[in-house]
Amino acid sequence: MKHIILSVLLMFCAGPLLAQGALDQHGSVAFFGIHFTDTSTEGAYFGERPDEAERIVLLEDTVTQAFKEQGFDFMDISSVSEELARTFNPSNCYGCDVRMGEKLGATYILHGQVQKVSNLILNMNLVMRDVTSGEIVRGMSVDIRSNTDDSWLRGMRYILKNNFFKS
């Protein structure tokens, strides 16, 4: 009897987490880019590495292409570029991302982050929020091992395939 009750409770708790509503693929997306945070010892001593800056651009291009292939319209965000430049990280700005999305008239806002813990351990995430409600409609975080173009792309493709565009 305990197993039945526990199963029912788990079903009610996990159900909302597992259920993802369909995204409006004709919706407009304000993509605020992918932010890089280096908390590694290497970063503290040597600063930004050019190859990692190039990988951020590679991820941003990959995300943009994937969303466009799914039918999403990416908006010109130049009208909020000054506000975005003053924002250290749109993933952690107390709703400034939603407010910028409202100014743009976007359906969704999208932004990501890559955190370098060490040269072998990195975490990346991508979050999409509904501008009207401010609610997260998609989001996923993965840890990757290895600091190469291939490992970064593999991590982002995993996020896109298994969360954003999961059929």
Short mmCIF file of N, CA and C in Angstrom, two decimals:
data_model
loop_
_atom_site.label_atom_id
_atom_site.label_comp_id
_atom_site.label_asym_id
_atom_site.label_seq_id
_atom_site.Cartn_x
_atom_site.Cartn_y
_atom_site.Cartn_z
N MET A 1 0.82 -1.19 0.00
CA MET A 1 0.00 0.00 0.00
C MET A 1 0.87 1.26 0.00
N LYS A 2 1.98 1.23 0.76
CA LYS A 2 2.87 2.38 0.81
C LYS A 2 3.44 2.69 -0.57
N HIS A 3 3.75 1.63 -1.33
CA HIS A 3 4.31 1.81 -2.67
C HIS A 3 3.31 2.48 -3.60
N ILE A 4 2.06 2.13 -3.48
CA ILE A 4 1.03 2.73 -4.33
C ILE A 4 0.88 4.22 -4.00
N ILE A 5 0.81 4.53 -2.72
CA ILE A 5 0.67 5.93 -2.31
C ILE A 5 1.89 6.74 -2.76
N LEU A 6 3.07 6.17 -2.56
CA LEU A 6 4.29 6.86 -2.97
C LEU A 6 4.31 7.08 -4.48
N SER A 7 3.90 6.09 -5.24
CA SER A 7 3.86 6.21 -6.70
C SER A 7 2.91 7.31 -7.14
N VAL A 8 1.74 7.36 -6.52
CA VAL A 8 0.76 8.39 -6.87
C VAL A 8 1.30 9.78 -6.52
N LEU A 9 1.92 9.91 -5.35
CA LEU A 9 2.49 11.20 -4.96
C LEU A 9 3.59 11.65 -5.92
N LEU A 10 4.45 10.73 -6.31
CA LEU A 10 5.51 11.05 -7.25
C LEU A 10 4.94 11.48 -8.60
N MET A 11 3.87 10.82 -9.01
CA MET A 11 3.24 11.15 -10.28
C MET A 11 2.71 12.59 -10.25
N PHE A 12 2.07 12.97 -9.15
CA PHE A 12 1.54 14.33 -9.05
C PHE A 12 2.65 15.37 -8.96
N CYS A 13 3.74 15.01 -8.30
CA CYS A 13 4.84 15.97 -8.16
C CYS A 13 5.65 16.09 -9.45
N ALA A 14 5.91 14.99 -10.11
CA ALA A 14 6.77 15.00 -11.29
C ALA A 14 6.01 15.35 -12.56
N GLY A 15 4.71 15.12 -12.59
CA GLY A 15 3.92 15.38 -13.79
C GLY A 15 4.09 16.76 -14.36
N PRO A 16 3.91 17.82 -13.56
CA PRO A 16 4.08 19.17 -14.10
C PRO A 16 5.50 19.45 -14.60
N LEU A 17 6.47 18.81 -13.98
CA LEU A 17 7.85 19.02 -14.40
C LEU A 17 8.13 18.36 -15.74
N LEU A 18 7.46 17.24 -16.00
CA LEU A 18 7.70 16.50 -17.22
C LEU A 18 6.89 17.04 -18.39
N ALA A 19 5.76 17.65 -18.11
CA ALA A 19 4.88 18.15 -19.15
C ALA A 19 5.38 19.49 -19.66
N GLN A 20 5.69 19.54 -20.94
CA GLN A 20 6.09 20.79 -21.54
C GLN A 20 5.07 21.15 -22.60
N GLY A 21 4.56 22.34 -22.51
CA GLY A 21 3.62 22.79 -23.52
C GLY A 21 4.35 23.06 -24.83
N ALA A 22 3.59 23.07 -25.90
CA ALA A 22 4.17 23.34 -27.20
C ALA A 22 4.59 24.80 -27.29
N LEU A 23 5.69 25.03 -27.94
CA LEU A 23 6.15 26.39 -28.18
C LEU A 23 5.48 26.93 -29.43
N ASP A 24 5.18 28.21 -29.43
CA ASP A 24 4.65 28.87 -30.61
C ASP A 24 5.81 29.09 -31.57
N GLN A 25 5.93 28.18 -32.55
CA GLN A 25 7.08 28.23 -33.44
C GLN A 25 7.01 29.38 -34.44
N HIS A 26 5.93 30.13 -34.39
CA HIS A 26 5.86 31.33 -35.21
C HIS A 26 6.11 32.56 -34.34
N GLY A 27 6.47 32.31 -33.09
CA GLY A 27 6.74 33.39 -32.15
C GLY A 27 8.08 34.04 -32.42
N SER A 28 8.20 35.25 -31.97
CA SER A 28 9.45 35.99 -32.13
C SER A 28 10.33 35.78 -30.90
N VAL A 29 11.62 35.68 -31.15
CA VAL A 29 12.59 35.41 -30.08
C VAL A 29 13.59 36.55 -29.99
N ALA A 30 13.75 37.08 -28.80
CA ALA A 30 14.82 38.04 -28.52
C ALA A 30 15.95 37.24 -27.89
N PHE A 31 17.00 37.03 -28.65
CA PHE A 31 18.14 36.23 -28.18
C PHE A 31 19.20 37.19 -27.65
N PHE A 32 19.44 37.09 -26.34
CA PHE A 32 20.39 37.98 -25.68
C PHE A 32 21.79 37.37 -25.56
N GLY A 33 22.03 36.31 -26.30
CA GLY A 33 23.36 35.73 -26.37
C GLY A 33 23.67 34.75 -25.25
N ILE A 34 24.91 34.33 -25.25
CA ILE A 34 25.41 33.38 -24.26
C ILE A 34 26.54 34.06 -23.49
N HIS A 35 26.40 34.07 -22.20
CA HIS A 35 27.35 34.74 -21.31
C HIS A 35 28.39 33.72 -20.83
N PHE A 36 29.65 34.13 -20.80
CA PHE A 36 30.73 33.26 -20.34
C PHE A 36 31.22 33.73 -18.98
N THR A 37 31.25 32.81 -18.04
CA THR A 37 31.75 33.10 -16.70
C THR A 37 32.90 32.13 -16.41
N ASP A 38 34.07 32.67 -16.17
CA ASP A 38 35.24 31.83 -15.89
C ASP A 38 35.56 31.90 -14.40
N THR A 39 35.23 30.82 -13.70
CA THR A 39 35.53 30.75 -12.26
C THR A 39 36.72 29.84 -11.99
N SER A 40 37.46 29.51 -13.04
CA SER A 40 38.60 28.62 -12.89
C SER A 40 39.83 29.38 -12.39
N THR A 41 40.78 28.65 -11.88
CA THR A 41 42.04 29.24 -11.47
C THR A 41 42.77 29.81 -12.68
N GLU A 42 42.70 29.08 -13.78
CA GLU A 42 43.34 29.53 -15.01
C GLU A 42 42.84 30.92 -15.42
N GLY A 43 41.52 31.11 -15.35
CA GLY A 43 40.94 32.40 -15.71
C GLY A 43 41.38 33.51 -14.77
N ALA A 44 41.50 33.18 -13.50
CA ALA A 44 41.92 34.18 -12.51
C ALA A 44 43.34 34.67 -12.78
N TYR A 45 44.20 33.77 -13.25
CA TYR A 45 45.60 34.13 -13.49
C TYR A 45 45.86 34.72 -14.87
N PHE A 46 45.19 34.16 -15.89
CA PHE A 46 45.54 34.51 -17.26
C PHE A 46 44.46 35.30 -18.02
N GLY A 47 43.28 35.43 -17.45
CA GLY A 47 42.22 36.19 -18.11
C GLY A 47 41.55 35.41 -19.23
N GLU A 48 40.86 36.15 -20.08
CA GLU A 48 40.06 35.54 -21.15
C GLU A 48 40.94 34.91 -22.22
N ARG A 49 40.54 33.73 -22.64
CA ARG A 49 41.23 33.04 -23.73
C ARG A 49 40.49 33.29 -25.04
N PRO A 50 41.21 33.61 -26.10
CA PRO A 50 40.56 33.87 -27.39
C PRO A 50 39.76 32.67 -27.92
N ASP A 51 40.26 31.45 -27.70
CA ASP A 51 39.54 30.28 -28.21
C ASP A 51 38.19 30.11 -27.52
N GLU A 52 38.10 30.47 -26.25
CA GLU A 52 36.83 30.36 -25.53
C GLU A 52 35.85 31.44 -25.98
N ALA A 53 36.36 32.63 -26.27
CA ALA A 53 35.50 33.70 -26.80
C ALA A 53 34.95 33.29 -28.17
N GLU A 54 35.77 32.63 -28.97
CA GLU A 54 35.32 32.14 -30.28
C GLU A 54 34.28 31.04 -30.12
N ARG A 55 34.41 30.23 -29.09
CA ARG A 55 33.43 29.15 -28.85
C ARG A 55 32.07 29.72 -28.45
N ILE A 56 32.06 30.83 -27.73
CA ILE A 56 30.79 31.47 -27.39
C ILE A 56 30.08 31.88 -28.68
N VAL A 57 30.81 32.47 -29.62
CA VAL A 57 30.23 32.86 -30.91
C VAL A 57 29.73 31.62 -31.65
N LEU A 58 30.51 30.55 -31.61
CA LEU A 58 30.11 29.29 -32.24
C LEU A 58 28.80 28.77 -31.66
N LEU A 59 28.66 28.81 -30.33
CA LEU A 59 27.41 28.37 -29.69
C LEU A 59 26.25 29.28 -30.07
N GLU A 60 26.48 30.59 -30.06
CA GLU A 60 25.41 31.52 -30.42
C GLU A 60 24.93 31.28 -31.85
N ASP A 61 25.87 31.04 -32.76
CA ASP A 61 25.49 30.74 -34.15
C ASP A 61 24.72 29.43 -34.24
N THR A 62 25.13 28.43 -33.47
CA THR A 62 24.45 27.13 -33.46
C THR A 62 23.03 27.27 -32.95
N VAL A 63 22.84 28.01 -31.86
CA VAL A 63 21.51 28.22 -31.29
C VAL A 63 20.63 28.98 -32.28
N THR A 64 21.15 30.05 -32.85
CA THR A 64 20.38 30.85 -33.81
C THR A 64 19.94 30.00 -34.99
N GLN A 65 20.85 29.23 -35.54
CA GLN A 65 20.53 28.39 -36.69
C GLN A 65 19.47 27.35 -36.33
N ALA A 66 19.61 26.71 -35.18
CA ALA A 66 18.66 25.67 -34.76
C ALA A 66 17.25 26.25 -34.60
N PHE A 67 17.14 27.40 -33.97
CA PHE A 67 15.82 28.01 -33.78
C PHE A 67 15.22 28.46 -35.10
N LYS A 68 16.02 29.02 -35.98
CA LYS A 68 15.51 29.45 -37.28
C LYS A 68 15.04 28.25 -38.10
N GLU A 69 15.76 27.13 -38.01
CA GLU A 69 15.34 25.91 -38.71
C GLU A 69 14.01 25.39 -38.19
N GLN A 70 13.69 25.70 -36.94
CA GLN A 70 12.42 25.28 -36.34
C GLN A 70 11.30 26.29 -36.62
N GLY A 71 11.60 27.36 -37.32
CA GLY A 71 10.57 28.32 -37.70
C GLY A 71 10.46 29.56 -36.84
N PHE A 72 11.36 29.73 -35.89
CA PHE A 72 11.31 30.91 -35.03
C PHE A 72 11.92 32.12 -35.73
N ASP A 73 11.37 33.28 -35.42
CA ASP A 73 11.86 34.54 -35.97
C ASP A 73 12.71 35.23 -34.92
N PHE A 74 13.98 35.46 -35.21
CA PHE A 74 14.85 36.16 -34.28
C PHE A 74 14.75 37.65 -34.52
N MET A 75 14.53 38.38 -33.45
CA MET A 75 14.32 39.82 -33.53
C MET A 75 15.63 40.59 -33.51
N ASP A 76 15.59 41.77 -34.08
CA ASP A 76 16.69 42.71 -33.98
C ASP A 76 16.63 43.29 -32.56
N ILE A 77 17.69 43.14 -31.80
CA ILE A 77 17.68 43.61 -30.41
C ILE A 77 18.45 44.92 -30.24
N SER A 78 18.76 45.58 -31.35
CA SER A 78 19.59 46.79 -31.27
C SER A 78 18.95 47.90 -30.44
N SER A 79 17.62 47.94 -30.36
CA SER A 79 16.97 49.02 -29.59
C SER A 79 17.17 48.86 -28.08
N VAL A 80 17.60 47.69 -27.63
CA VAL A 80 17.89 47.49 -26.21
C VAL A 80 19.38 47.19 -25.98
N SER A 81 20.19 47.44 -27.00
CA SER A 81 21.61 47.07 -26.92
C SER A 81 22.35 47.81 -25.80
N GLU A 82 22.00 49.08 -25.56
CA GLU A 82 22.67 49.81 -24.48
C GLU A 82 22.34 49.21 -23.12
N GLU A 83 21.06 48.90 -22.92
CA GLU A 83 20.65 48.28 -21.65
C GLU A 83 21.30 46.90 -21.49
N LEU A 84 21.35 46.15 -22.58
CA LEU A 84 21.97 44.82 -22.54
C LEU A 84 23.46 44.93 -22.23
N ALA A 85 24.12 45.94 -22.78
CA ALA A 85 25.56 46.13 -22.52
C ALA A 85 25.82 46.47 -21.05
N ARG A 86 24.87 47.13 -20.41
CA ARG A 86 25.02 47.47 -18.98
C ARG A 86 24.70 46.28 -18.07
N THR A 87 24.13 45.24 -18.65
CA THR A 87 23.72 44.06 -17.88
C THR A 87 24.87 43.06 -17.88
N PHE A 88 25.37 42.75 -16.70
CA PHE A 88 26.49 41.81 -16.61
C PHE A 88 26.11 40.44 -17.16
N ASN A 89 24.93 39.96 -16.78
CA ASN A 89 24.50 38.64 -17.22
C ASN A 89 22.97 38.62 -17.28
N PRO A 90 22.38 38.55 -18.48
CA PRO A 90 20.92 38.55 -18.58
C PRO A 90 20.26 37.33 -17.93
N SER A 91 21.04 36.31 -17.64
CA SER A 91 20.48 35.14 -16.95
C SER A 91 20.25 35.41 -15.47
N ASN A 92 20.81 36.50 -14.97
CA ASN A 92 20.73 36.78 -13.54
C ASN A 92 20.59 38.28 -13.32
N CYS A 93 19.47 38.84 -13.78
CA CYS A 93 19.32 40.31 -13.71
C CYS A 93 17.96 40.73 -13.16
N TYR A 94 17.33 39.86 -12.39
CA TYR A 94 16.08 40.20 -11.70
C TYR A 94 14.98 40.66 -12.66
N GLY A 95 14.85 39.97 -13.78
CA GLY A 95 13.75 40.25 -14.70
C GLY A 95 14.04 41.30 -15.75
N CYS A 96 15.27 41.81 -15.81
CA CYS A 96 15.57 42.80 -16.85
C CYS A 96 15.43 42.19 -18.24
N ASP A 97 15.67 40.88 -18.35
CA ASP A 97 15.54 40.21 -19.64
C ASP A 97 14.09 40.26 -20.13
N VAL A 98 13.15 40.02 -19.23
CA VAL A 98 11.73 40.06 -19.60
C VAL A 98 11.34 41.49 -19.97
N ARG A 99 11.80 42.45 -19.21
CA ARG A 99 11.47 43.85 -19.52
C ARG A 99 12.03 44.27 -20.88
N MET A 100 13.23 43.82 -21.19
CA MET A 100 13.79 44.12 -22.52
C MET A 100 12.97 43.42 -23.60
N GLY A 101 12.55 42.18 -23.34
CA GLY A 101 11.71 41.47 -24.29
C GLY A 101 10.38 42.17 -24.53
N GLU A 102 9.81 42.74 -23.46
CA GLU A 102 8.56 43.51 -23.60
C GLU A 102 8.78 44.74 -24.47
N LYS A 103 9.88 45.45 -24.26
CA LYS A 103 10.18 46.63 -25.08
C LYS A 103 10.29 46.26 -26.56
N LEU A 104 10.82 45.08 -26.81
CA LEU A 104 11.01 44.63 -28.19
C LEU A 104 9.73 44.07 -28.81
N GLY A 105 8.75 43.71 -27.97
CA GLY A 105 7.54 43.07 -28.47
C GLY A 105 7.75 41.61 -28.80
N ALA A 106 8.69 40.97 -28.14
CA ALA A 106 9.02 39.56 -28.39
C ALA A 106 8.02 38.62 -27.73
N THR A 107 7.87 37.44 -28.30
CA THR A 107 7.08 36.38 -27.69
C THR A 107 7.90 35.70 -26.60
N TYR A 108 9.17 35.44 -26.93
CA TYR A 108 10.07 34.75 -26.01
C TYR A 108 11.39 35.51 -25.89
N ILE A 109 12.05 35.29 -24.77
CA ILE A 109 13.44 35.72 -24.63
C ILE A 109 14.28 34.46 -24.44
N LEU A 110 15.49 34.52 -24.91
CA LEU A 110 16.38 33.36 -24.88
C LEU A 110 17.77 33.84 -24.52
N HIS A 111 18.39 33.14 -23.58
CA HIS A 111 19.78 33.45 -23.23
C HIS A 111 20.42 32.23 -22.60
N GLY A 112 21.73 32.22 -22.62
CA GLY A 112 22.45 31.09 -22.06
C GLY A 112 23.68 31.53 -21.29
N GLN A 113 24.31 30.54 -20.71
CA GLN A 113 25.52 30.81 -19.94
C GLN A 113 26.42 29.59 -20.01
N VAL A 114 27.71 29.84 -20.11
CA VAL A 114 28.72 28.80 -19.97
C VAL A 114 29.59 29.20 -18.79
N GLN A 115 29.72 28.30 -17.83
CA GLN A 115 30.58 28.55 -16.68
C GLN A 115 31.75 27.58 -16.75
N LYS A 116 32.93 28.13 -16.76
CA LYS A 116 34.14 27.31 -16.76
C LYS A 116 34.58 27.12 -15.32
N VAL A 117 34.49 25.89 -14.84
CA VAL A 117 34.90 25.56 -13.48
C VAL A 117 36.40 25.26 -13.47
N SER A 118 36.84 24.53 -14.47
CA SER A 118 38.26 24.24 -14.66
C SER A 118 38.45 24.03 -16.16
N ASN A 119 39.66 23.73 -16.58
CA ASN A 119 39.87 23.52 -18.00
C ASN A 119 39.23 22.22 -18.49
N LEU A 120 38.82 21.37 -17.57
CA LEU A 120 38.18 20.11 -17.96
C LEU A 120 36.70 20.06 -17.61
N ILE A 121 36.21 20.94 -16.77
CA ILE A 121 34.82 20.89 -16.32
C ILE A 121 34.14 22.22 -16.64
N LEU A 122 33.09 22.13 -17.44
CA LEU A 122 32.32 23.32 -17.79
C LEU A 122 30.84 22.99 -17.65
N ASN A 123 30.06 24.01 -17.35
CA ASN A 123 28.61 23.88 -17.25
C ASN A 123 28.00 24.85 -18.25
N MET A 124 27.00 24.38 -18.99
CA MET A 124 26.31 25.30 -19.89
C MET A 124 24.82 25.15 -19.73
N ASN A 125 24.13 26.25 -19.90
CA ASN A 125 22.68 26.21 -19.83
C ASN A 125 22.08 27.17 -20.84
N LEU A 126 20.83 26.88 -21.17
CA LEU A 126 20.07 27.70 -22.09
C LEU A 126 18.67 27.80 -21.52
N VAL A 127 18.12 29.01 -21.48
CA VAL A 127 16.81 29.25 -20.88
C VAL A 127 15.96 30.08 -21.84
N MET A 128 14.70 29.67 -21.98
CA MET A 128 13.74 30.42 -22.78
C MET A 128 12.57 30.78 -21.88
N ARG A 129 12.19 32.07 -21.89
CA ARG A 129 11.09 32.54 -21.06
C ARG A 129 10.01 33.16 -21.93
N ASP A 130 8.78 32.98 -21.49
CA ASP A 130 7.64 33.64 -22.12
C ASP A 130 7.64 35.09 -21.64
N VAL A 131 7.58 36.02 -22.57
CA VAL A 131 7.66 37.43 -22.19
C VAL A 131 6.42 37.88 -21.44
N THR A 132 5.25 37.39 -21.85
CA THR A 132 4.00 37.82 -21.21
C THR A 132 3.94 37.41 -19.74
N SER A 133 4.27 36.14 -19.47
CA SER A 133 4.15 35.63 -18.10
C SER A 133 5.46 35.71 -17.31
N GLY A 134 6.58 35.78 -18.01
CA GLY A 134 7.88 35.73 -17.35
C GLY A 134 8.30 34.33 -16.96
N GLU A 135 7.43 33.35 -17.23
CA GLU A 135 7.71 31.96 -16.85
C GLU A 135 8.74 31.33 -17.79
N ILE A 136 9.55 30.44 -17.22
CA ILE A 136 10.48 29.66 -18.02
C ILE A 136 9.67 28.59 -18.76
N VAL A 137 9.77 28.58 -20.09
CA VAL A 137 9.05 27.58 -20.88
C VAL A 137 9.97 26.45 -21.34
N ARG A 138 11.25 26.71 -21.39
CA ARG A 138 12.24 25.68 -21.68
C ARG A 138 13.52 26.08 -20.97
N GLY A 139 14.27 25.08 -20.58
CA GLY A 139 15.56 25.34 -19.97
C GLY A 139 16.25 24.05 -19.61
N MET A 140 17.55 24.05 -19.77
CA MET A 140 18.31 22.85 -19.44
C MET A 140 19.76 23.25 -19.17
N SER A 141 20.38 22.47 -18.32
CA SER A 141 21.78 22.67 -17.98
C SER A 141 22.51 21.35 -18.14
N VAL A 142 23.70 21.40 -18.69
CA VAL A 142 24.52 20.20 -18.82
C VAL A 142 25.94 20.51 -18.36
N ASP A 143 26.59 19.51 -17.84
CA ASP A 143 28.02 19.60 -17.53
C ASP A 143 28.76 18.90 -18.65
N ILE A 144 29.84 19.51 -19.09
CA ILE A 144 30.64 18.88 -20.13
C ILE A 144 32.07 18.72 -19.62
N ARG A 145 32.73 17.74 -20.17
CA ARG A 145 34.13 17.48 -19.85
C ARG A 145 34.93 17.72 -21.12
N SER A 146 35.96 18.50 -21.01
CA SER A 146 36.84 18.84 -22.12
C SER A 146 36.49 20.23 -22.62
N ASN A 147 37.49 20.97 -22.94
CA ASN A 147 37.33 22.36 -23.36
C ASN A 147 37.72 22.50 -24.83
N THR A 148 36.89 21.92 -25.69
CA THR A 148 37.15 21.95 -27.13
C THR A 148 35.89 22.40 -27.86
N ASP A 149 36.06 22.78 -29.12
CA ASP A 149 34.89 23.15 -29.94
C ASP A 149 33.88 22.01 -29.95
N ASP A 150 34.38 20.80 -30.14
CA ASP A 150 33.49 19.63 -30.24
C ASP A 150 32.70 19.40 -28.96
N SER A 151 33.36 19.49 -27.81
CA SER A 151 32.64 19.24 -26.55
C SER A 151 31.61 20.34 -26.28
N TRP A 152 31.92 21.57 -26.59
CA TRP A 152 30.96 22.66 -26.40
C TRP A 152 29.75 22.46 -27.32
N LEU A 153 30.02 22.14 -28.58
CA LEU A 153 28.91 21.91 -29.52
C LEU A 153 28.07 20.71 -29.11
N ARG A 154 28.73 19.65 -28.66
CA ARG A 154 28.00 18.46 -28.22
C ARG A 154 27.06 18.80 -27.06
N GLY A 155 27.54 19.60 -26.12
CA GLY A 155 26.71 20.00 -24.99
C GLY A 155 25.51 20.81 -25.42
N MET A 156 25.71 21.79 -26.29
CA MET A 156 24.58 22.63 -26.73
C MET A 156 23.61 21.84 -27.60
N ARG A 157 24.13 21.00 -28.46
CA ARG A 157 23.23 20.18 -29.29
C ARG A 157 22.39 19.25 -28.42
N TYR A 158 22.97 18.76 -27.34
CA TYR A 158 22.22 17.91 -26.42
C TYR A 158 21.07 18.71 -25.80
N ILE A 159 21.34 19.92 -25.36
CA ILE A 159 20.30 20.77 -24.77
C ILE A 159 19.18 21.01 -25.78
N LEU A 160 19.56 21.37 -27.00
CA LEU A 160 18.55 21.67 -28.02
C LEU A 160 17.73 20.44 -28.38
N LYS A 161 18.39 19.32 -28.57
CA LYS A 161 17.69 18.10 -28.99
C LYS A 161 16.82 17.52 -27.88
N ASN A 162 17.30 17.53 -26.65
CA ASN A 162 16.61 16.83 -25.57
C ASN A 162 15.71 17.70 -24.71
N ASN A 163 15.66 18.99 -25.00
CA ASN A 163 14.77 19.85 -24.22
C ASN A 163 14.00 20.81 -25.11
N PHE A 164 14.67 21.59 -25.88
CA PHE A 164 13.98 22.63 -26.64
C PHE A 164 13.19 22.06 -27.81
N PHE A 165 13.75 21.11 -28.52
CA PHE A 165 13.09 20.58 -29.72
C PHE A 165 12.80 19.10 -29.60
N LYS A 166 12.57 18.65 -28.39
CA LYS A 166 12.25 17.24 -28.16
C LYS A 166 10.88 16.95 -28.75
N SER A 167 10.82 15.91 -29.57
CA SER A 167 9.52 15.60 -30.20
C SER A 167 8.71 14.62 -29.40
#
